Coordinates of C-alpha atoms and ligand atoms in Angstrom, one line a residue:
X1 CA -14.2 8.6 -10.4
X2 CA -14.2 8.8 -6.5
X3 CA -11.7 8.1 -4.0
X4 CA -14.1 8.4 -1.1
X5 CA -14.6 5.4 1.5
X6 CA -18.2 6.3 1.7
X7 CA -18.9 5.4 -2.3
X8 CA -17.0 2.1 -1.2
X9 CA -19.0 0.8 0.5
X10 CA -22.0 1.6 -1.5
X11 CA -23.6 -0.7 -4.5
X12 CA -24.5 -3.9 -4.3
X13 CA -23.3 -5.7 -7.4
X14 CA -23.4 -9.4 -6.9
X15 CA -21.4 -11.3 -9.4
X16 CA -20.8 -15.0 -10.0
X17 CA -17.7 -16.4 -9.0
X18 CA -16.8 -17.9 -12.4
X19 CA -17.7 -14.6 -14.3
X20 CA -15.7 -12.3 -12.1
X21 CA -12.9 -14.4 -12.2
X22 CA -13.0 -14.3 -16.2
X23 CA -13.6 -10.7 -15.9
X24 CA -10.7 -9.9 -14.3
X25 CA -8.7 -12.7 -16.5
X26 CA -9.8 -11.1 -19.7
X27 CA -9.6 -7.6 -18.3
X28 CA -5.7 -5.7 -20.2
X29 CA -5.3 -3.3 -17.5
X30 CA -5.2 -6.4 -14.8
X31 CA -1.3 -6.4 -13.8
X32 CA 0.5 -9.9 -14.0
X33 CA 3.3 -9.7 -11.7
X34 CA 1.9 -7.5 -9.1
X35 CA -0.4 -9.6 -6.0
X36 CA -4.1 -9.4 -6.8
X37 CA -6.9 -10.9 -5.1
X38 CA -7.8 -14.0 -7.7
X39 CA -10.9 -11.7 -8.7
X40 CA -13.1 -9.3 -6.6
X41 CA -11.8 -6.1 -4.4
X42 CA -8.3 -5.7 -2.7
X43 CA -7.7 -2.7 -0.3
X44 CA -5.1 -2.7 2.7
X45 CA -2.3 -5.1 3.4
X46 CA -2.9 -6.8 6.7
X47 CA -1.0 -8.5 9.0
X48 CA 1.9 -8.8 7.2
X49 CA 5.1 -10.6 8.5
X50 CA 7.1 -13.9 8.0
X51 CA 7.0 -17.1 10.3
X52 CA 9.5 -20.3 9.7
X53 CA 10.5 -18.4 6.8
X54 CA 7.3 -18.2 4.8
X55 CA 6.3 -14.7 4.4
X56 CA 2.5 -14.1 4.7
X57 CA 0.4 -11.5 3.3
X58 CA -3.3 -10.4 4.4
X59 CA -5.7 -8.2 2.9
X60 CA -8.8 -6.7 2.7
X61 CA -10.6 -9.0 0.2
X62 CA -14.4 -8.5 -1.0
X63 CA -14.5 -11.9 -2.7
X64 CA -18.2 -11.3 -4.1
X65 CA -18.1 -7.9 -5.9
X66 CA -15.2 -5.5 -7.0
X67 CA -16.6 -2.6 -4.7
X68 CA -15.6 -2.3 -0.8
X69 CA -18.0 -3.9 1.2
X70 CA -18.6 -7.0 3.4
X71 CA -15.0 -6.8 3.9
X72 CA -13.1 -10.1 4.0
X73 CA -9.4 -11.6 5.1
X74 CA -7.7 -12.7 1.9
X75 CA -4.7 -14.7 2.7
X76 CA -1.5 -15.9 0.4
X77 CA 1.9 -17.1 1.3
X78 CA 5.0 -17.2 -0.5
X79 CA 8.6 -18.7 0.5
X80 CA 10.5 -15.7 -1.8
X81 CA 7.8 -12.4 -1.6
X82 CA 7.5 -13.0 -5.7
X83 CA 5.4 -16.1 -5.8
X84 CA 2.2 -16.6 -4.3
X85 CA -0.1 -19.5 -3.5
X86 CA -3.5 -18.4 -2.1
X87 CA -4.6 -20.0 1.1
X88 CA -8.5 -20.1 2.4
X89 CA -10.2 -16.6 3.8
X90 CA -8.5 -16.0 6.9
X91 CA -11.8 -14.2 8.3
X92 CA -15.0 -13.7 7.3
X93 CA -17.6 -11.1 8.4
X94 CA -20.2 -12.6 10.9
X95 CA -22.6 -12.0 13.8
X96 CA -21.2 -9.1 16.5
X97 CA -18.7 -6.5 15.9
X98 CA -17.5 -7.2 12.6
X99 CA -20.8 -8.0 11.3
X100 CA -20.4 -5.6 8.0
X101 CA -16.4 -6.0 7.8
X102 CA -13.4 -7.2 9.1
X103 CA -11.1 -4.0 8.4
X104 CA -7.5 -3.3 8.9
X105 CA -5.1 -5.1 11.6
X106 CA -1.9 -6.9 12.2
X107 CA -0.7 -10.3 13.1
X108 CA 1.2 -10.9 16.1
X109 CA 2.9 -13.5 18.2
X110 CA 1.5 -14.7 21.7
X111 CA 4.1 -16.8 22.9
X112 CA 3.8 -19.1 19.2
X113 CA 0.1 -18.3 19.0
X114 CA -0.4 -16.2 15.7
X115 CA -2.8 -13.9 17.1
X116 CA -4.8 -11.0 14.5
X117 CA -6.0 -7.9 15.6
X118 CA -8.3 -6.0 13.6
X119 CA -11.0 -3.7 13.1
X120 CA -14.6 -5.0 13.3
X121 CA -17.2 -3.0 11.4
X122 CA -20.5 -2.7 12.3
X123 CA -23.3 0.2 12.5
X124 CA -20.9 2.3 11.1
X125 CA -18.4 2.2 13.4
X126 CA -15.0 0.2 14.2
X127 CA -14.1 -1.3 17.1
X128 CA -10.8 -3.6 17.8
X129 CA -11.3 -7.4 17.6
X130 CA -9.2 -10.5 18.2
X131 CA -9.2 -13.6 16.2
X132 CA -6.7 -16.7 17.4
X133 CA -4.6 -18.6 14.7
X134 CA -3.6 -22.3 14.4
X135 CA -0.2 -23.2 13.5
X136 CA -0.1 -22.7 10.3
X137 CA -2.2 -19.5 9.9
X138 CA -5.3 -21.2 8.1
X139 CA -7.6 -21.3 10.3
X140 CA -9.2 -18.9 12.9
X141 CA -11.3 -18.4 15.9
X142 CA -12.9 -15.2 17.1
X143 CA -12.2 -13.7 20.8
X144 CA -15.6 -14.7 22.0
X145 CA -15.5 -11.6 24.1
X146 CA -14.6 -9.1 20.6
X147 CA -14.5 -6.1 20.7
X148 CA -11.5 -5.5 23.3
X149 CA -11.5 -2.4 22.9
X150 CA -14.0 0.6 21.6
X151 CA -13.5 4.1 21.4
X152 CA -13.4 6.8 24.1
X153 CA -16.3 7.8 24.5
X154 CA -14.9 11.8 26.1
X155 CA -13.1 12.3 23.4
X156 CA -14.9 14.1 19.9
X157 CA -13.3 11.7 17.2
X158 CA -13.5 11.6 13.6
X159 CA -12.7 8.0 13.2
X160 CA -11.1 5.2 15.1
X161 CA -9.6 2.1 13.5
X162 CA -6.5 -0.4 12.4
X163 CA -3.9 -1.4 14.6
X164 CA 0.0 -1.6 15.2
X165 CA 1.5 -4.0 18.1
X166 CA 4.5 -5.0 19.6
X167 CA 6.0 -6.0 23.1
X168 CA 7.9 -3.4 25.0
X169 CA 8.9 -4.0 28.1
X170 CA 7.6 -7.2 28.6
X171 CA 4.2 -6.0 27.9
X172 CA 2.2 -5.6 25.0
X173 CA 1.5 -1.9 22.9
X174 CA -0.6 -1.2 20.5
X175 CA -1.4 2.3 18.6
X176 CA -5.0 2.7 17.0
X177 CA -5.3 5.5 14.3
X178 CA -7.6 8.2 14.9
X179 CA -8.3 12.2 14.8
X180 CA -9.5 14.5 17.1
X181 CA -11.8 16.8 15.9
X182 CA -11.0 20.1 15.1
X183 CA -7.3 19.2 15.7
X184 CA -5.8 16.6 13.5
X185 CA -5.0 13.0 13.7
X186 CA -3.4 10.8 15.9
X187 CA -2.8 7.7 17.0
X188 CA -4.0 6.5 20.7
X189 CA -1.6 4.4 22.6
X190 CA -2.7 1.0 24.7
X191 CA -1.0 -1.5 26.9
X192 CA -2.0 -5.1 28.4
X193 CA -0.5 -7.9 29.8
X194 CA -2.3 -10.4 28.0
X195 CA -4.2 -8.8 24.4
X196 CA -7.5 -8.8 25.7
X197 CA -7.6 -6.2 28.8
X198 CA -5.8 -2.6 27.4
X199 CA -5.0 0.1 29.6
X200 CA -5.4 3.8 27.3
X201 CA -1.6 5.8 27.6
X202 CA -3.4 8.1 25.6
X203 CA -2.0 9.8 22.2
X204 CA 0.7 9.2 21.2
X205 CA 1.3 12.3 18.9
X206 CA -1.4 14.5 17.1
X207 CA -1.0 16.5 14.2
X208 CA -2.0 19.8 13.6
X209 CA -4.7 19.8 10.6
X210 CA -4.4 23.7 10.1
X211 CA -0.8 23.5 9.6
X212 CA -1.3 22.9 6.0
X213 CA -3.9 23.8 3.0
X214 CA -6.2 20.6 2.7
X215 CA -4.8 20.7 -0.8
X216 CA -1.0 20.1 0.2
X217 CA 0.1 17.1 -0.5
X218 CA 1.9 16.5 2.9
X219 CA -1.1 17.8 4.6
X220 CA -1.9 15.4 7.7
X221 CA -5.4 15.3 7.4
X222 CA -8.3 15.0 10.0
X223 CA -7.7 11.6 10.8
X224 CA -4.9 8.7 10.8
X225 CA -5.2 4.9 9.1
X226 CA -3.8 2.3 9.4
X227 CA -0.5 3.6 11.9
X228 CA 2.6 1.7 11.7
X229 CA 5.5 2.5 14.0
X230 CA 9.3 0.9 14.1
X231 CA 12.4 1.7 15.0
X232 CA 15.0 2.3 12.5
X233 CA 18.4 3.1 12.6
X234 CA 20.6 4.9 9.3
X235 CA 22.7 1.2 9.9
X236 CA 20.0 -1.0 8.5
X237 CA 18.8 -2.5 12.2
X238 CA 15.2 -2.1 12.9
X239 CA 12.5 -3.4 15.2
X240 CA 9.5 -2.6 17.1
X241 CA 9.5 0.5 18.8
X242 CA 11.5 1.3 22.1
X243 CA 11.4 4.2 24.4
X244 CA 14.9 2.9 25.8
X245 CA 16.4 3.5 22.3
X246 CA 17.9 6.6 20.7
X247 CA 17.6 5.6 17.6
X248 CA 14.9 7.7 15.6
X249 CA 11.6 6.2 15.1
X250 CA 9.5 6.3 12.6
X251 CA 5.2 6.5 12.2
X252 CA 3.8 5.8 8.7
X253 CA 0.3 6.6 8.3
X254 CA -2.4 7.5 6.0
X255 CA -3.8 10.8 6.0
X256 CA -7.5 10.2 5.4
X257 CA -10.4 13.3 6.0
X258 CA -14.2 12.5 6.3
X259 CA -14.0 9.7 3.9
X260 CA -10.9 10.4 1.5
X261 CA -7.7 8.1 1.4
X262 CA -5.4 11.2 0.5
X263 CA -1.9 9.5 0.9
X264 CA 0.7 7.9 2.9
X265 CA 3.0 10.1 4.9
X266 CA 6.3 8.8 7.4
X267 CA 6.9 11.0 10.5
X268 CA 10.2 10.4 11.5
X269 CA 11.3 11.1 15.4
X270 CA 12.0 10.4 18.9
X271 CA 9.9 7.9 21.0
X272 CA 10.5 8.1 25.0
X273 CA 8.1 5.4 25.6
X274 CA 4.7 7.6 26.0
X275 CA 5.1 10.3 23.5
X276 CA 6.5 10.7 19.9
X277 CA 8.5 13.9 18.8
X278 CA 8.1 14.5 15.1
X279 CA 11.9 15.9 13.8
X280 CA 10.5 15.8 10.3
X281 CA 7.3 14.7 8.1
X282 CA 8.2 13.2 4.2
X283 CA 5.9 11.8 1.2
X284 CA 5.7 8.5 1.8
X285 CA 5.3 8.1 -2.1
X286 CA 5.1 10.9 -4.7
X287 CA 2.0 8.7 -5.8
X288 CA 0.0 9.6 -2.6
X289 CA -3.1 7.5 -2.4
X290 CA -1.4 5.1 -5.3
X291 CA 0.3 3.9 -2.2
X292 CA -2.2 3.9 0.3
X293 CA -2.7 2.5 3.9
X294 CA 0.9 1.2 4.0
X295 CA 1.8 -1.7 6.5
X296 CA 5.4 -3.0 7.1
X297 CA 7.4 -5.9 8.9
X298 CA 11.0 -6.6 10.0
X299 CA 11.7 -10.1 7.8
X300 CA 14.0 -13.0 9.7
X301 CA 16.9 -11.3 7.9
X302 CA 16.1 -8.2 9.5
X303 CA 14.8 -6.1 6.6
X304 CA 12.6 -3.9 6.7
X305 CA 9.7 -4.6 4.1
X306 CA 6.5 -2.2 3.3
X307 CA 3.2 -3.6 1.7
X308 CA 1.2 -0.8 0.1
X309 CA -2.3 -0.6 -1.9
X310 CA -2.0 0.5 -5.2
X311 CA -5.5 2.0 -5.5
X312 CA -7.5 2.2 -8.9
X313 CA -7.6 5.4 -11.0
X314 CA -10.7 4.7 -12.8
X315 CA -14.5 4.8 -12.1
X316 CA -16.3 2.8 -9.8
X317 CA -18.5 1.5 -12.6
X318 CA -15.1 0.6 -14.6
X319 CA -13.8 -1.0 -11.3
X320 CA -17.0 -3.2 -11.2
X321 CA -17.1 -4.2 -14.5
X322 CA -13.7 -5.1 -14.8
X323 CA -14.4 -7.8 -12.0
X324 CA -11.6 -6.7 -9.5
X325 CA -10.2 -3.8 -8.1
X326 CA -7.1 -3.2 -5.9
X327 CA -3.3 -4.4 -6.3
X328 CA -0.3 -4.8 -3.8
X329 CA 2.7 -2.2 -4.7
X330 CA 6.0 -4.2 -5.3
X331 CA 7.3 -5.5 -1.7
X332 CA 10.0 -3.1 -1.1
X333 CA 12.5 -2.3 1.6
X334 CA 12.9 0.7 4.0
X335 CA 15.9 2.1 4.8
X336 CA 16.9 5.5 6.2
X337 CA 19.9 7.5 4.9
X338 CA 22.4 9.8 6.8
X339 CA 20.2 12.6 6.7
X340 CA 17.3 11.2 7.8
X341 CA 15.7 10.8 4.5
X342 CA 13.5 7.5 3.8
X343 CA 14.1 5.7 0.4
X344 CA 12.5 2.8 -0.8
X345 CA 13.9 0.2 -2.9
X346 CA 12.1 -3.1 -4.7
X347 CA 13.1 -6.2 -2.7
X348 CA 15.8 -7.9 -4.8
X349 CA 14.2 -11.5 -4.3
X350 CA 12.0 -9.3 -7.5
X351 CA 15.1 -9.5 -10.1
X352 CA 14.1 -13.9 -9.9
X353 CA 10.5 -12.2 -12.1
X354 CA 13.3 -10.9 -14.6
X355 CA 12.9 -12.7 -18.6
X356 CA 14.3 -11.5 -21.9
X357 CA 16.4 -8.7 -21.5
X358 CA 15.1 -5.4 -23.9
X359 CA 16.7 -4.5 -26.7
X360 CA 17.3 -0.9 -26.7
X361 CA 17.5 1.1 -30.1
X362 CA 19.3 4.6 -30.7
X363 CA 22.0 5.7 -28.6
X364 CA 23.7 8.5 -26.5
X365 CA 21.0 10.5 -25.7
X366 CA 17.7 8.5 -26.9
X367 CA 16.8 5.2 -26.6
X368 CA 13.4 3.4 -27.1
X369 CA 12.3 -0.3 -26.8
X370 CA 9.0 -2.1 -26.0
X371 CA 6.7 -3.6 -23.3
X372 CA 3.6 -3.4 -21.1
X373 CA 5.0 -5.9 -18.5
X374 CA 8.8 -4.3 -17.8
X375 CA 11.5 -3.2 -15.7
X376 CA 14.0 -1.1 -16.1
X377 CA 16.7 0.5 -14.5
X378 CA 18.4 3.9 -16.2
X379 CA 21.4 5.9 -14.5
X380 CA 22.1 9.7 -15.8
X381 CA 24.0 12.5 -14.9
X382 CA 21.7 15.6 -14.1
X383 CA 23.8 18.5 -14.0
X384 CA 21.6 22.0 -13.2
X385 CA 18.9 23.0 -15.8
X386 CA 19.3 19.8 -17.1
X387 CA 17.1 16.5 -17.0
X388 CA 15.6 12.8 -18.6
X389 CA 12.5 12.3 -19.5
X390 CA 10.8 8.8 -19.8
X391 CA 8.0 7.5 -22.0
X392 CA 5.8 4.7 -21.2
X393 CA 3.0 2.6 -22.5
X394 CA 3.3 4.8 -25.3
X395 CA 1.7 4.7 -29.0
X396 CA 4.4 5.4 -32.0
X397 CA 2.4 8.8 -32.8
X398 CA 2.2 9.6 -28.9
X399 CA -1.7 9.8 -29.1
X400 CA -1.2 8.0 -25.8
X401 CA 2.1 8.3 -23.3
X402 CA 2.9 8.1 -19.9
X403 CA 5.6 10.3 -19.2
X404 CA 7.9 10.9 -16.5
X405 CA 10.4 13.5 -15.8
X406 CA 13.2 14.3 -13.6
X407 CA 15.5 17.3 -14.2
X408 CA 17.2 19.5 -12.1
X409 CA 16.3 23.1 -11.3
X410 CA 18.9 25.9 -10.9
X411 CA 18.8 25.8 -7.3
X412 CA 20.2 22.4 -7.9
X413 CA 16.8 20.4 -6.5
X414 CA 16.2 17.7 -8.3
X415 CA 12.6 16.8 -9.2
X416 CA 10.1 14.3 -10.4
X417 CA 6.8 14.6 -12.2
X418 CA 4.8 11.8 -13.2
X419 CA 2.7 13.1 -16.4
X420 CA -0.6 11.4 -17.2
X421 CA -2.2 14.0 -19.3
X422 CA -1.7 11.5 -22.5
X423 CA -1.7 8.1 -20.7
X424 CA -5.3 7.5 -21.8
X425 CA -7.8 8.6 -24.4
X426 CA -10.9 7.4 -22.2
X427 CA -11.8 10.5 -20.3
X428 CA -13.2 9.0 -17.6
X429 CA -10.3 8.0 -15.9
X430 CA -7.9 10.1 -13.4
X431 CA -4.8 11.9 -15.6
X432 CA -3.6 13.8 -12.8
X433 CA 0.3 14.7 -12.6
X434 CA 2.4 13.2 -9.5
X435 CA 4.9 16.4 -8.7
X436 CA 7.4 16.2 -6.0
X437 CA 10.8 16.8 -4.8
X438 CA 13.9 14.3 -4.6
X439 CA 16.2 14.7 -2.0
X440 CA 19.9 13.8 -3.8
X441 CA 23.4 14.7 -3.7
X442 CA 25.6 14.5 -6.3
X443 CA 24.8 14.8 -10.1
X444 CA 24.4 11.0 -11.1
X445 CA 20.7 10.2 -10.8
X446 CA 19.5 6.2 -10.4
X447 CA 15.8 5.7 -11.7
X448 CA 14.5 2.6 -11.6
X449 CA 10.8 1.9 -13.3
X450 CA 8.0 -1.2 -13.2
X451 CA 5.5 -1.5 -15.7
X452 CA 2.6 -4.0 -15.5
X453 CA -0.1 -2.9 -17.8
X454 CA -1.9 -0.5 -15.7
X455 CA 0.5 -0.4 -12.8
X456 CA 3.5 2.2 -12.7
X457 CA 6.1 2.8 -10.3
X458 CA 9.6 4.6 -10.1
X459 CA 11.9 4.6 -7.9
X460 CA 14.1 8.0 -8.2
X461 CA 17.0 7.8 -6.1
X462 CA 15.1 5.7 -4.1
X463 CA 11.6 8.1 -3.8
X464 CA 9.0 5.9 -4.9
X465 CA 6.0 7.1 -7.0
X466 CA 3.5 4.7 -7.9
X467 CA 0.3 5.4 -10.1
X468 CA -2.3 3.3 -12.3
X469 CA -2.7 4.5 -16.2
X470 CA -4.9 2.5 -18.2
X471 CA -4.5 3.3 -22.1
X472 CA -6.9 2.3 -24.4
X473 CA -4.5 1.3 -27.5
X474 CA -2.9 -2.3 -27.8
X475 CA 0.2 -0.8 -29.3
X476 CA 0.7 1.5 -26.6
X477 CA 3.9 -0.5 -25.1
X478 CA 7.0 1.8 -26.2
X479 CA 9.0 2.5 -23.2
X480 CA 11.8 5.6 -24.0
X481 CA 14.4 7.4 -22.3
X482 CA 15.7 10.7 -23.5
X483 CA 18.4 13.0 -22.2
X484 CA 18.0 16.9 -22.5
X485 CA 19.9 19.6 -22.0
X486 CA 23.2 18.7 -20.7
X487 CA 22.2 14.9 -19.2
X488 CA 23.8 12.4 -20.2
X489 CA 22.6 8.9 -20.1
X490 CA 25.5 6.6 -18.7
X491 CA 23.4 3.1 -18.4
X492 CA 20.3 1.2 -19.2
X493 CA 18.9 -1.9 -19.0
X494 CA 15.4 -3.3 -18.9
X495 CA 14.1 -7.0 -18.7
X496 CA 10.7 -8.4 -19.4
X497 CA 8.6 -9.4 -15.9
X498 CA 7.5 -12.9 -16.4
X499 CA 4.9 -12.7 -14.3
X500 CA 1.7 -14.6 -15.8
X501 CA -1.3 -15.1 -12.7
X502 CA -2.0 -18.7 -12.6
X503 CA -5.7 -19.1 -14.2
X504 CA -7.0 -21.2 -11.8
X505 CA -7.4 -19.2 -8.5
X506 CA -9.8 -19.7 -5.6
X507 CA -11.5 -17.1 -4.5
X508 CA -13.1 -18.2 -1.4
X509 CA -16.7 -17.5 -1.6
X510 CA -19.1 -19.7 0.6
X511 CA -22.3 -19.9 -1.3
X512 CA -23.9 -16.8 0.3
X513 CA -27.5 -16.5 -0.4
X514 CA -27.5 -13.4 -2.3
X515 CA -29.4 -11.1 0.3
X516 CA -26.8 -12.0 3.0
X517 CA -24.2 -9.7 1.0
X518 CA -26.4 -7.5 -0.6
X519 CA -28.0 -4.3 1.0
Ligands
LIG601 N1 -9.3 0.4 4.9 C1 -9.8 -0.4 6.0 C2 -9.8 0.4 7.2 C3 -8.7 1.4 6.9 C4 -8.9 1.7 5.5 C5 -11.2 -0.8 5.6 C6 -7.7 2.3 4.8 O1 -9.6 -0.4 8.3 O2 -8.8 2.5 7.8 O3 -11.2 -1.6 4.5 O4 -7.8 2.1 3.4

C-alpha cells in the first residue's frame, strides 16, 4: 500500500479497453453513485465550474491502466451535479511540455472563450500550459507557445504545479502551488493582461514546515497542490478573491512532502491584494488524503461547491487489478459559520439519488437496518461523557465493521473517530483510524453518513470525513446506530442511493500502440 506520487507513476500495465471496463464493472468495492472514470485511473478534479447552466467536471484520467501515468483530461457534464454523461478526453498528452501528463489546472473565461490552464509534465517537471476551448467545452487546441510559464529559476523549490485564476482588477491572477525548500509551502502569485504573458507578485503566503511534527495531521507540509483561493463571507456570498474586500478569504490546499499526498487543509484570512494573512488553519476533512487535492467553484446560484478525490486505500497491485482506481467525493457546499469555522454539507440536488426508504429495527437507543449503497441522516443529543456510535458495512457476528464514533469529552469537545480496525479481513489494505475534533455548540449533534460499497463519508455537524473500506464478506451491509451513556437518539432516517453506473461507458482511448504508453 503506498500513497506516494512517485509509485504512481511507476508500472506499466497495459490493459484492453474492454477488460478494464469489465474489471471495474465486476469489481464490489466499485462505488455506484459516486463519479468514476468509466474504467482506468481518476486523480484530481480539474477545471471545475458551470456554464449556461450545465455544470462540468474534469479530471485526471489515465484511460489505459489504473495506475498514474500518461495523465489524461477526462471530461463529464451534468445539468443537476448527480447525473453524468461522459464527453470525449478533453486533453491528451503529446509532443512538448506535457509530453508525459497533462496535470492539474482550472478552466476559466476569456471574454466567452473557455480557456484551461494546467500543468504540463515532462522530464520530471511541471510547467504551466494553456489549451483554448470551443463553445461547448469538447474540443481543444494547445497554446502553440505552452509553457507560459516555468519555474523560478533563483528560487530552491520542492515542486511547482496546478493552478487557481481569476480576474481582479481588470486583470488576470493566478496562484501556482509550490514550497520553498527548507521553509514550507506556498503558493506564487502571477498577473497578465492577456493569459499568456505573467508578471511574478511573488508568494503569496508560505507556511512554516517546522511548526508542526511531520506526523500532525494539520501539518503544512514541504510543498502546496493544487491551491484554491475565494472569497467567502459567514452570509453565504462568495467569489474570486479581492484585496478590496474585508471579507475573510480562504486558501485550500494540499499539503504534499517529497512525493506524499498527506491531506487537504483550508487557511482562512485576510487578502490585501499581494499577500494573504492566515487568522486560522482547519482539517479540511477528518479523512485527510481520502479528500485529496480539493478544487472548488462558485455555481450560477452562487454556491459555493468543492470537488475532492477520494483516493484508494488498497495496494497498488489491488488498484490495478481491479481495473480502476480513483473516485470524486460527493459535490458538496462550503459555507463558513459565525466563528469562522468551515463546514461542508452534500449538495441537496443529491436527495434526487434517494430510493426506498430503510426500515429501521429496535428502538430508543439501538437501531440497525441494512445496505452497502445508503444514506442516512441521525440527530442525537450528546450531553458530556456521553456519545453514538455507528456501525457500517458490518457482518451479523462483527467479524467485519466499520465503525464510527462521536461522543463528547468532559471538557465538553465533541469528537469523531472513524474506526477501520475491523472494516476488512484482507490485511493488505489501510485500517487506519480518522481522529479529529468537531467544533459545535449546543448538545444536539446532526450526523449525516454515505455509503457506496467502498466509499464512506460523514458529515458531523458539518466536518466531513471521508475514507474507503473494502470488506471482504457479501453480508457485510448492516448499518447501526447506538446511543451510550446518557445520548439519546431523537431521529433517523436512511434511504437507499439508486445510483447504478450505466454499463456502457466510453473511455476514450485512441488505439495507442502499446509502446507509446508504456515505459
Ligand atoms: N495530481 C496532479 C498534480 C497535482 C497532484 C498530477 C495532486 O498536478 O499536484 O496528477 O494529487
Amino acid at each position: 500500500m503506498t500513497d506516494d506520487l512517485d509509485d504512481r507513476t511507476r508500472g506499466g500495465v497495459v490493459t484492453d479497453e474492454r477488460d478494464l471496463r469489465a474489471a471495474a464493472l465486476a469489481d464490489p468495492h466499485r462505488p455506484a453513485y459516486h463519479f468514476t472514470a468509466p474504467a482506468g485511473w481518476l486523480n484530481d478534479p480539474n477545471g471545475a465550474g458551470q456554464r449556461g447552466g450545465e455544470y462540468h467536471l474534469f479530471y485526471q484520467y489515465n484511460p489505459y491502466a489504473a495506475e498514474h501515468r500518461l495523465i489524461h483530461w477526462g471530461h463529464a457534464v451534468s445539468t443537476d451535479l448527480v447525473r453524468w454523461e461522459d464527453r470525449p478526453i478533453a486533453l491528451t498528452p503529446s509532443e512538448g511540455p506535457d509530453a508525459e501528463g497533462c496535470w492539474s489546472g482550472v478552466l476559466v473565461d476569456d471574454g466567452g472563450r473557455p480557456v484551461i490552464m494546467y500543468s504540463g509534465h515532462a522530464e520530471g517537471r511541471q510547467t504551466a500550459c494553456l489549451a483554448y476551448g470551443d463553445e461547448t467545452l469538447t474540443s481543444w487546441t494547445k497554446e502553440a507557445g505552452n509553457p507560459v510559464i516555468e519555474p523560478p529559476a533563483d528560487i530552491d523549490l520542492t515542486a511547482f504545479r496546478d493552478h487557481c485564476v481569476w480576474r481582479e482588477g481588470g486583470r488576470w491572477r493566478q496562484l501556482i502551488g509550490s514550497g520553498i525548500r527548507g521553509e514550507g509551502g506556498t503558493a506564487f502569485l502571477y498577473e497578465s493582461d492577456d493569459l499568456l504573458s505573467w508578471r511574478p507578485l511573488g508568494s503569496l503566503v508560505v507556511g512554516d514546515a517546522a511548526a508542526l511534527p511531520s506526523a500532525d495531521p494539520a501539518w503544512t507540509g514541504t510543498m502546496w497542490e493544487c491551491v484554491d483561493f475565494f472569497r467567502l463571507h459567514p452570509d453565504g456570498i462568495t467569489g474570486p478573491p479581492d484585496g478590496a474586500s474585508d471579507d475573510p478569504h480562504v486558501l485550500l490546499f494540499s499539503a504534499w512532502d517529497n512525493g506524499r499526498t498527506m491531506h487537504p487543509l483550508a487557511a482562512i484570512g485576510a487578502y490585501d491584494g499581494r499577500s494573504f494573512e492566515i487568522s486560522r488553519c482547519q482539517r479540511l476533512d477528518l479523512g485527510g488524503r481520502h479528500a485529496y487535492a480539493p478544487q472548488s467553484f462558485a455555481d450560477e446560484s452562487g454556491r459555493r461547491i468543492l470537488w475532492s478525490w477520494m483516493q484508494e486505500s488498497r495496494s497498488v497491485d489491488a488498484q490495478r487489478e481491479a481495473g480502476w482506481s480513483g473516485a470524486m467525493a460527493l459535490p458538496r457546499t462550503l459555507t463558513l459559520d459565525a466563528s469562522g469555522v468551515l463546514r461542508q454539507a452534500p449538495v441537496e440536488e443529491l436527495s434526487m439519488a434517494r430510493g426506498a426508504k430503510l426500515d429501521w429495527a429496535g428502538e430508543t437507543d439501538r437501531f440497525t437496518s441494512s445496505g452497502d449503497q445508503i444514506e442516512f441522516a441521525i440527530d442525537a443529543d450528546i450531553p458530556i461523557g456521553s456519545g453514538v456510535e455507528i456501525g457500517m458495512l458490518a457482518t451479523a457476528d462483527g467479524e467485519e465493521r466499520t465503525c464510527l464514533r462521536v461522543s463528547r469529552a468532559v471538557s465538553g469537545e465533541l469528537s469523531a473517530v472513524l474506526d477501520r480496525s475491523r472494516s476488512s479481513l484482507d490485511d493488505h489494505v489501510d485500517r487506519s483510524d480518522h481522529v479529529g475534533a468537531v467544533p459545535s455548540d449546543g448538545d444536539v449533534v446532526r450526523i449525516r453518513g454515505f455509503v457506496d460499497r467502498s466509499s464512506v463519508e460523514v458529515f458531523v455537524d458539518g466536518i466531513a470525513l471521508t475514507t474507503r473500506v473494502y470488506p471482504t464478506r457479501a453480508d457485510a451491509r448492516i448499518v447501526s446506530a447506538a446511543a451510550q451513556g446518557r445520548s439519546a437518539i431523537s431521529t433517523i432516517a436512511g434511504w437507499a442511493l439508486d445510483g447504478q453506473e450505466a454499463p456502457v461507458r466510453a473511455m476514450g482511448t485512441a488505439p495507442l500502440r502499446r509502446e507509446e504508453h508504456v515505459g
